[in-house]
PDB file of C-alpha atoms in Angstrom:
ATOM      1  CA  UNK I   1     -18.486   0.078   6.130  1.00  0.00           C
ATOM      2  CA  UNK I   2     -20.490   2.759   7.610  1.00  0.00           C
ATOM      3  CA  UNK I   3     -19.858   6.191   5.811  1.00  0.00           C
ATOM      4  CA  UNK I   4     -20.790   9.633   5.979  1.00  0.00           C
ATOM      5  CA  UNK I   5     -20.448  12.138   3.123  1.00  0.00           C
ATOM      6  CA  UNK I   6     -19.876  15.993   3.820  1.00  0.00           C
ATOM      7  CA  UNK I   7     -20.467  17.827   0.862  1.00  0.00           C
ATOM      8  CA  UNK I   8     -19.071  21.438   0.049  1.00  0.00           C
ATOM      9  CA  UNK I   9     -22.094  22.680  -2.067  1.00  0.00           C
ATOM     10  CA  UNK I  10     -20.363  25.663  -3.731  1.00  0.00           C
ATOM     11  CA  UNK I  11     -17.006  24.089  -4.061  1.00  0.00           C
ATOM     12  CA  UNK I  12     -18.866  21.171  -6.094  1.00  0.00           C
ATOM     13  CA  UNK I  13     -20.832  23.341  -7.904  1.00  0.00           C
ATOM     14  CA  UNK I  14     -17.894  25.525  -9.288  1.00  0.00           C
ATOM     15  CA  UNK I  15     -15.835  22.376  -9.228  1.00  0.00           C
ATOM     16  CA  UNK I  16     -17.673  20.463 -11.893  1.00  0.00           C
ATOM     17  CA  UNK I  17     -21.304  21.564 -12.628  1.00  0.00           C
ATOM     18  CA  UNK I  18     -21.004  24.957 -13.351  1.00  0.00           C
ATOM     19  CA  UNK I  19     -21.983  25.264 -17.195  1.00  0.00           C
ATOM     20  CA  UNK I  20     -22.983  21.671 -17.330  1.00  0.00           C
ATOM     21  CA  UNK I  21     -26.310  19.939 -17.693  1.00  0.00           C
ATOM     22  CA  UNK I  22     -25.654  18.228 -14.618  1.00  0.00           C
ATOM     23  CA  UNK I  23     -26.894  20.291 -11.848  1.00  0.00           C
ATOM     24  CA  UNK I  24     -29.844  18.300 -11.108  1.00  0.00           C
ATOM     25  CA  UNK I  25     -27.492  16.103  -9.377  1.00  0.00           C
ATOM     26  CA  UNK I  26     -28.668  13.393  -6.847  1.00  0.00           C
ATOM     27  CA  UNK I  27     -26.185  13.077  -4.184  1.00  0.00           C
ATOM     28  CA  UNK I  28     -27.444   9.660  -3.007  1.00  0.00           C
ATOM     29  CA  UNK I  29     -26.813   8.029  -6.175  1.00  0.00           C
ATOM     30  CA  UNK I  30     -23.398   9.947  -6.414  1.00  0.00           C
ATOM     31  CA  UNK I  31     -22.172   8.592  -3.150  1.00  0.00           C
ATOM     32  CA  UNK I  32     -23.477   5.273  -4.017  1.00  0.00           C
ATOM     33  CA  UNK I  33     -21.592   5.369  -7.228  1.00  0.00           C
ATOM     34  CA  UNK I  34     -18.363   7.104  -5.301  1.00  0.00           C
ATOM     35  CA  UNK I  35     -18.360   4.217  -2.671  1.00  0.00           C
ATOM     36  CA  UNK I  36     -20.380   1.424  -3.830  1.00  0.00           C
ATOM     37  CA  UNK I  37     -19.399  -1.299  -1.359  1.00  0.00           C
ATOM     38  CA  UNK I  38     -20.240   1.017   1.629  1.00  0.00           C
ATOM     39  CA  UNK I  39     -23.415   1.418   3.499  1.00  0.00           C
ATOM     40  CA  UNK I  40     -24.158   5.295   3.331  1.00  0.00           C
ATOM     41  CA  UNK I  41     -25.237   6.403   6.742  1.00  0.00           C
ATOM     42  CA  UNK I  42     -25.791  10.173   6.183  1.00  0.00           C
ATOM     43  CA  UNK I  43     -25.118  12.738   3.908  1.00  0.00           C
ATOM     44  CA  UNK I  44     -24.182  16.504   4.868  1.00  0.00           C
ATOM     45  CA  UNK I  45     -24.595  19.135   2.506  1.00  0.00           C
ATOM     46  CA  UNK I  46     -23.315  22.525   3.235  1.00  0.00           C
ATOM     47  CA  UNK I  47     -24.411  25.595   1.471  1.00  0.00           C
ATOM     48  CA  UNK I  48     -26.011  29.024   1.642  1.00  0.00           C
ATOM     49  CA  UNK I  49     -29.043  30.585   0.339  1.00  0.00           C
ATOM     50  CA  UNK I  50     -28.166  32.768  -2.800  1.00  0.00           C
ATOM     51  CA  UNK I  51     -29.550  36.231  -3.717  1.00  0.00           C
ATOM     52  CA  UNK I  52     -30.901  37.348  -6.799  1.00  0.00           C
ATOM     53  CA  UNK I  53     -28.686  39.061  -9.294  1.00  0.00           C
ATOM     54  CA  UNK I  54     -29.373  40.841 -12.579  1.00  0.00           C
ATOM     55  CA  UNK I  55     -27.656  38.034 -14.363  1.00  0.00           C
ATOM     56  CA  UNK I  56     -29.645  35.393 -12.940  1.00  0.00           C
ATOM     57  CA  UNK I  57     -32.593  36.964 -10.987  1.00  0.00           C
ATOM     58  CA  UNK I  58     -34.327  33.631 -10.726  1.00  0.00           C
ATOM     59  CA  UNK I  59     -31.228  32.137  -8.687  1.00  0.00           C
ATOM     60  CA  UNK I  60     -33.034  31.856  -5.374  1.00  0.00           C
ATOM     61  CA  UNK I  61     -36.061  29.997  -6.885  1.00  0.00           C
ATOM     62  CA  UNK I  62     -33.936  27.379  -8.746  1.00  0.00           C
ATOM     63  CA  UNK I  63     -31.706  27.056  -5.781  1.00  0.00           C
ATOM     64  CA  UNK I  64     -34.646  26.359  -3.693  1.00  0.00           C
ATOM     65  CA  UNK I  65     -36.147  23.533  -6.190  1.00  0.00           C
ATOM     66  CA  UNK I  66     -32.845  21.690  -5.615  1.00  0.00           C
ATOM     67  CA  UNK I  67     -32.698  21.972  -2.138  1.00  0.00           C
ATOM     68  CA  UNK I  68     -36.430  20.534  -1.915  1.00  0.00           C
ATOM     69  CA  UNK I  69     -35.288  17.558  -4.169  1.00  0.00           C
ATOM     70  CA  UNK I  70     -32.257  17.017  -1.878  1.00  0.00           C
ATOM     71  CA  UNK I  71     -34.642  17.042   1.124  1.00  0.00           C
ATOM     72  CA  UNK I  72     -36.270  13.907  -0.396  1.00  0.00           C
ATOM     73  CA  UNK I  73     -33.198  11.829   0.526  1.00  0.00           C
ATOM     74  CA  UNK I  74     -33.516  10.877   4.147  1.00  0.00           C
ATOM     75  CA  UNK I  75     -30.526  10.070   5.334  1.00  0.00           C
ATOM     76  CA  UNK I  76     -29.175  13.928   3.814  1.00  0.00           C
ATOM     77  CA  UNK I  77     -29.599  17.148   6.133  1.00  0.00           C
ATOM     78  CA  UNK I  78     -28.708  20.385   4.551  1.00  0.00           C
ATOM     79  CA  UNK I  79     -26.534  23.056   6.851  1.00  0.00           C
ATOM     80  CA  UNK I  80     -26.603  26.685   5.758  1.00  0.00           C
ATOM     81  CA  UNK I  81     -24.234  29.371   5.986  1.00  0.00           C
ATOM     82  CA  UNK I  82     -24.770  32.899   4.800  1.00  0.00           C
ATOM     83  CA  UNK I  83     -23.585  35.366   2.293  1.00  0.00           C
ATOM     84  CA  UNK I  84     -21.994  38.606   3.341  1.00  0.00           C
ATOM     85  CA  UNK I  85     -21.950  41.530   0.944  1.00  0.00           C
ATOM     86  CA  UNK I  86     -19.855  44.617   1.728  1.00  0.00           C
ATOM     87  CA  UNK I  87     -18.203  47.413  -0.022  1.00  0.00           C
ATOM     88  CA  UNK I  88     -14.374  47.394  -0.617  1.00  0.00           C
ATOM     89  CA  UNK I  89     -11.860  49.053  -2.522  1.00  0.00           C
ATOM     90  CA  UNK I  90      -9.576  47.275  -4.542  1.00  0.00           C
ATOM     91  CA  UNK I  91      -6.340  47.510  -6.491  1.00  0.00           C
ATOM     92  CA  UNK I  92      -6.982  47.654 -10.335  1.00  0.00           C
ATOM     93  CA  UNK I  93      -5.206  44.851 -12.306  1.00  0.00           C
ATOM     94  CA  UNK I  94      -3.900  47.270 -14.997  1.00  0.00           C
ATOM     95  CA  UNK I  95      -3.626  50.588 -13.297  1.00  0.00           C
ATOM     96  CA  UNK I  96      -3.541  53.655 -15.525  1.00  0.00           C
ATOM     97  CA  UNK I  97      -0.512  55.798 -15.490  1.00  0.00           C
ATOM     98  CA  UNK I  98      -2.215  58.906 -14.019  1.00  0.00           C
ATOM     99  CA  UNK I  99      -5.449  58.844 -12.032  1.00  0.00           C
ATOM    100  CA  UNK I 100      -6.778  56.382  -9.386  1.00  0.00           C
ATOM    101  CA  UNK I 101      -5.393  53.342  -9.069  1.00  0.00           C
ATOM    102  CA  UNK I 102      -8.108  51.473  -7.051  1.00  0.00           C
ATOM    103  CA  UNK I 103     -11.989  50.923  -7.291  1.00  0.00           C
ATOM    104  CA  UNK I 104     -14.811  50.388  -4.952  1.00  0.00           C
ATOM    105  CA  UNK I 105     -16.515  47.098  -5.422  1.00  0.00           C
ATOM    106  CA  UNK I 106     -19.440  45.244  -3.835  1.00  0.00           C
ATOM    107  CA  UNK I 107     -17.699  42.063  -2.584  1.00  0.00           C
ATOM    108  CA  UNK I 108     -19.572  38.926  -2.055  1.00  0.00           C
ATOM    109  CA  UNK I 109     -18.191  36.056   0.357  1.00  0.00           C
ATOM    110  CA  UNK I 110     -19.694  33.085   1.214  1.00  0.00           C
ATOM    111  CA  UNK I 111     -19.404  32.325   5.110  1.00  0.00           C
ATOM    112  CA  UNK I 112     -19.757  29.510   7.457  1.00  0.00           C
ATOM    113  CA  UNK I 113     -19.880  26.538   5.390  1.00  0.00           C
ATOM    114  CA  UNK I 114     -16.331  25.528   5.596  1.00  0.00           C
ATOM    115  CA  UNK I 115     -16.511  26.018   9.105  1.00  0.00           C
ATOM    116  CA  UNK I 116     -19.829  23.970   9.599  1.00  0.00           C
ATOM    117  CA  UNK I 117     -18.509  21.162   7.600  1.00  0.00           C
ATOM    118  CA  UNK I 118     -15.097  21.064   9.316  1.00  0.00           C
ATOM    119  CA  UNK I 119     -17.264  21.019  13.149  1.00  0.00           C
ATOM    120  CA  UNK I 120     -19.508  18.492  11.801  1.00  0.00           C
ATOM    121  CA  UNK I 121     -16.598  16.013  10.555  1.00  0.00           C
ATOM    122  CA  UNK I 122     -14.881  16.364  13.984  1.00  0.00           C
ATOM    123  CA  UNK I 123     -17.815  15.901  16.123  1.00  0.00           C
ATOM    124  CA  UNK I 124     -19.254  12.883  14.026  1.00  0.00           C
ATOM    125  CA  UNK I 125     -15.475  11.651  14.277  1.00  0.00           C
ATOM    126  CA  UNK I 126     -15.731  11.940  18.022  1.00  0.00           C
ATOM    127  CA  UNK I 127     -18.853  10.559  18.342  1.00  0.00           C
ATOM    128  CA  UNK I 128     -18.046   7.396  16.229  1.00  0.00           C
ATOM    129  CA  UNK I 129     -20.998   8.043  13.826  1.00  0.00           C
ATOM    130  CA  UNK I 130     -19.331   6.221  11.095  1.00  0.00           C
ATOM    131  CA  UNK I 131     -16.552   4.338   9.968  1.00  0.00           C
ATOM    132  CA  UNK I 132     -15.257   6.161   6.687  1.00  0.00           C
ATOM    133  CA  UNK I 133     -15.768   9.989   6.039  1.00  0.00           C
ATOM    134  CA  UNK I 134     -15.731  11.045   2.671  1.00  0.00           C
ATOM    135  CA  UNK I 135     -15.384  14.761   1.971  1.00  0.00           C
ATOM    136  CA  UNK I 136     -16.500  16.190  -1.156  1.00  0.00           C
ATOM    137  CA  UNK I 137     -14.618  19.614  -1.649  1.00  0.00           C
ATOM    138  CA  UNK I 138     -10.991  21.100  -2.679  1.00  0.00           C
ATOM    139  CA  UNK I 139     -10.955  23.569  -0.300  1.00  0.00           C
ATOM    140  CA  UNK I 140      -7.611  23.692   1.425  1.00  0.00           C
ATOM    141  CA  UNK I 141      -9.041  25.216   4.566  1.00  0.00           C
ATOM    142  CA  UNK I 142     -10.328  21.868   5.544  1.00  0.00           C
ATOM    143  CA  UNK I 143      -6.893  20.460   5.643  1.00  0.00           C
ATOM    144  CA  UNK I 144      -6.208  20.817   9.223  1.00  0.00           C
ATOM    145  CA  UNK I 145      -9.620  19.273  10.337  1.00  0.00           C
ATOM    146  CA  UNK I 146      -9.237  16.307   7.752  1.00  0.00           C
ATOM    147  CA  UNK I 147      -5.635  15.714   9.136  1.00  0.00           C
ATOM    148  CA  UNK I 148      -6.926  15.757  12.593  1.00  0.00           C
ATOM    149  CA  UNK I 149      -9.911  13.247  11.954  1.00  0.00           C
ATOM    150  CA  UNK I 150      -7.803  10.738  10.098  1.00  0.00           C
ATOM    151  CA  UNK I 151      -4.502  10.906  11.886  1.00  0.00           C
ATOM    152  CA  UNK I 152      -5.407  12.041  15.554  1.00  0.00           C
ATOM    153  CA  UNK I 153      -8.768  10.295  15.830  1.00  0.00           C
ATOM    154  CA  UNK I 154      -7.811   7.574  13.547  1.00  0.00           C
ATOM    155  CA  UNK I 155     -11.201   7.562  11.273  1.00  0.00           C
ATOM    156  CA  UNK I 156     -10.617   6.629   7.515  1.00  0.00           C
ATOM    157  CA  UNK I 157     -11.010   9.993   5.821  1.00  0.00           C
ATOM    158  CA  UNK I 158     -11.636  10.165   1.722  1.00  0.00           C
ATOM    159  CA  UNK I 159     -11.464  13.308  -0.405  1.00  0.00           C
ATOM    160  CA  UNK I 160     -13.205  13.726  -3.504  1.00  0.00           C
ATOM    161  CA  UNK I 161     -12.057  16.597  -5.528  1.00  0.00           C
ATOM    162  CA  UNK I 162     -14.806  18.003  -7.768  1.00  0.00           C
ATOM    163  CA  UNK I 163     -12.072  20.117  -9.745  1.00  0.00           C
ATOM    164  CA  UNK I 164      -9.578  18.590 -12.333  1.00  0.00           C
ATOM    165  CA  UNK I 165      -6.694  16.842 -10.954  1.00  0.00           C
ATOM    166  CA  UNK I 166      -4.239  19.129 -11.873  1.00  0.00           C
ATOM    167  CA  UNK I 167      -6.019  21.857  -9.690  1.00  0.00           C
ATOM    168  CA  UNK I 168      -5.994  19.487  -6.489  1.00  0.00           C
ATOM    169  CA  UNK I 169      -5.239  21.391  -3.471  1.00  0.00           C
ATOM    170  CA  UNK I 170      -1.665  20.885  -2.512  1.00  0.00           C
ATOM    171  CA  UNK I 171      -2.722  21.670   1.378  1.00  0.00           C
ATOM    172  CA  UNK I 172      -5.436  18.597   1.092  1.00  0.00           C
ATOM    173  CA  UNK I 173      -2.598  16.346  -0.198  1.00  0.00           C
ATOM    174  CA  UNK I 174      -0.407  17.398   2.768  1.00  0.00           C
ATOM    175  CA  UNK I 175      -2.953  16.406   5.128  1.00  0.00           C
ATOM    176  CA  UNK I 176      -2.412  12.720   3.782  1.00  0.00           C
ATOM    177  CA  UNK I 177      -6.131  11.400   3.698  1.00  0.00           C
ATOM    178  CA  UNK I 178      -6.492   7.770   3.454  1.00  0.00           C
ATOM    179  CA  UNK I 179      -7.563   8.135  -0.233  1.00  0.00           C
ATOM    180  CA  UNK I 180      -8.245  10.637  -2.813  1.00  0.00           C
ATOM    181  CA  UNK I 181     -10.771  10.351  -5.769  1.00  0.00           C
ATOM    182  CA  UNK I 182     -11.989  12.391  -8.703  1.00  0.00           C
ATOM    183  CA  UNK I 183     -15.450  13.050  -9.861  1.00  0.00           C
ATOM    184  CA  UNK I 184     -15.836  11.709 -13.866  1.00  0.00           C
ATOM    185  CA  UNK I 185     -18.592  13.398 -16.071  1.00  0.00           C
ATOM    186  CA  UNK I 186     -20.001  10.285 -16.914  1.00  0.00           C
ATOM    187  CA  UNK I 187     -20.929   9.636 -13.231  1.00  0.00           C
ATOM    188  CA  UNK I 188     -22.374  13.087 -13.026  1.00  0.00           C
ATOM    189  CA  UNK I 189     -24.487  12.133 -16.084  1.00  0.00           C
ATOM    190  CA  UNK I 190     -25.711   8.757 -14.581  1.00  0.00           C
ATOM    191  CA  UNK I 191     -26.479  10.302 -11.043  1.00  0.00           C
ATOM    192  CA  UNK I 192     -29.359  13.045 -11.971  1.00  0.00           C
ATOM    193  CA  UNK I 193     -32.815  13.258 -10.115  1.00  0.00           C
ATOM    194  CA  UNK I 194     -35.593  12.612 -11.942  1.00  0.00           C
ATOM    195  CA  UNK I 195     -37.118  15.415 -13.976  1.00  0.00           C
ATOM    196  CA  UNK I 196     -40.181  15.175 -11.623  1.00  0.00           C
ATOM    197  CA  UNK I 197     -40.449  14.465  -7.697  1.00  0.00           C
ATOM    198  CA  UNK I 198     -42.716  15.220  -4.932  1.00  0.00           C
ATOM    199  CA  UNK I 199     -42.323  16.222  -1.280  1.00  0.00           C
ATOM    200  CA  UNK I 200     -45.072  17.695   0.862  1.00  0.00           C
ATOM    201  CA  UNK I 201     -45.334  20.923  -0.552  1.00  0.00           C
ATOM    202  CA  UNK I 202     -46.168  19.500  -3.976  1.00  0.00           C
ATOM    203  CA  UNK I 203     -44.344  18.805  -6.982  1.00  0.00           C
ATOM    204  CA  UNK I 204     -40.683  19.684  -7.642  1.00  0.00           C
ATOM    205  CA  UNK I 205     -39.651  20.032 -10.998  1.00  0.00           C
ATOM    206  CA  UNK I 206     -36.039  20.165 -12.643  1.00  0.00           C
ATOM    207  CA  UNK I 207     -35.723  24.253 -13.698  1.00  0.00           C
ATOM    208  CA  UNK I 208     -35.710  24.391 -17.266  1.00  0.00           C
ATOM    209  CA  UNK I 209     -32.698  26.954 -17.599  1.00  0.00           C
ATOM    210  CA  UNK I 210     -29.848  26.805 -15.121  1.00  0.00           C
TER     211      UNK I 210
END
């Protein structure tokens, strides 16, 4: 079966990669492990460019190395959203008995990735670009496009949950995709890029700290 993968980059990262040694993840190898009998037609990866933070000043460089590594996969495309930073006032979790009960914070939100993923999922379904669509995400906002593609368009849709089973989105389950799967740690360990790759810009090395 001709299969497309739609990867929610930040949901994947925070679901099963953060705090692990498996961030140098080869998404082509992962797709083939998750769907070993399928023909992987294309992989769409949705993310946004990060900014340097005090606790991770080298974050943009590490992300750039990873995006370059992903770009060596011929049938993978990267779709970028954006980060939005704004000042907002929020209520304290434990307000004092006297004095202010709110505090002004800088809130960073990643914008566009879920909309981009839903858009390409629907567009590819209407174009009959694949026979099976597999979405790697646990984002409840994707429930409705998944339901439409599966039950209105009639395309087989699988959801791969990068989070723990007990954290599976109730809304995604209610969308009734064709199948659900999880990502095991052993699969992550075996689906890593080589320590060194090459592209048109030169050598790409796995970041030593991540």
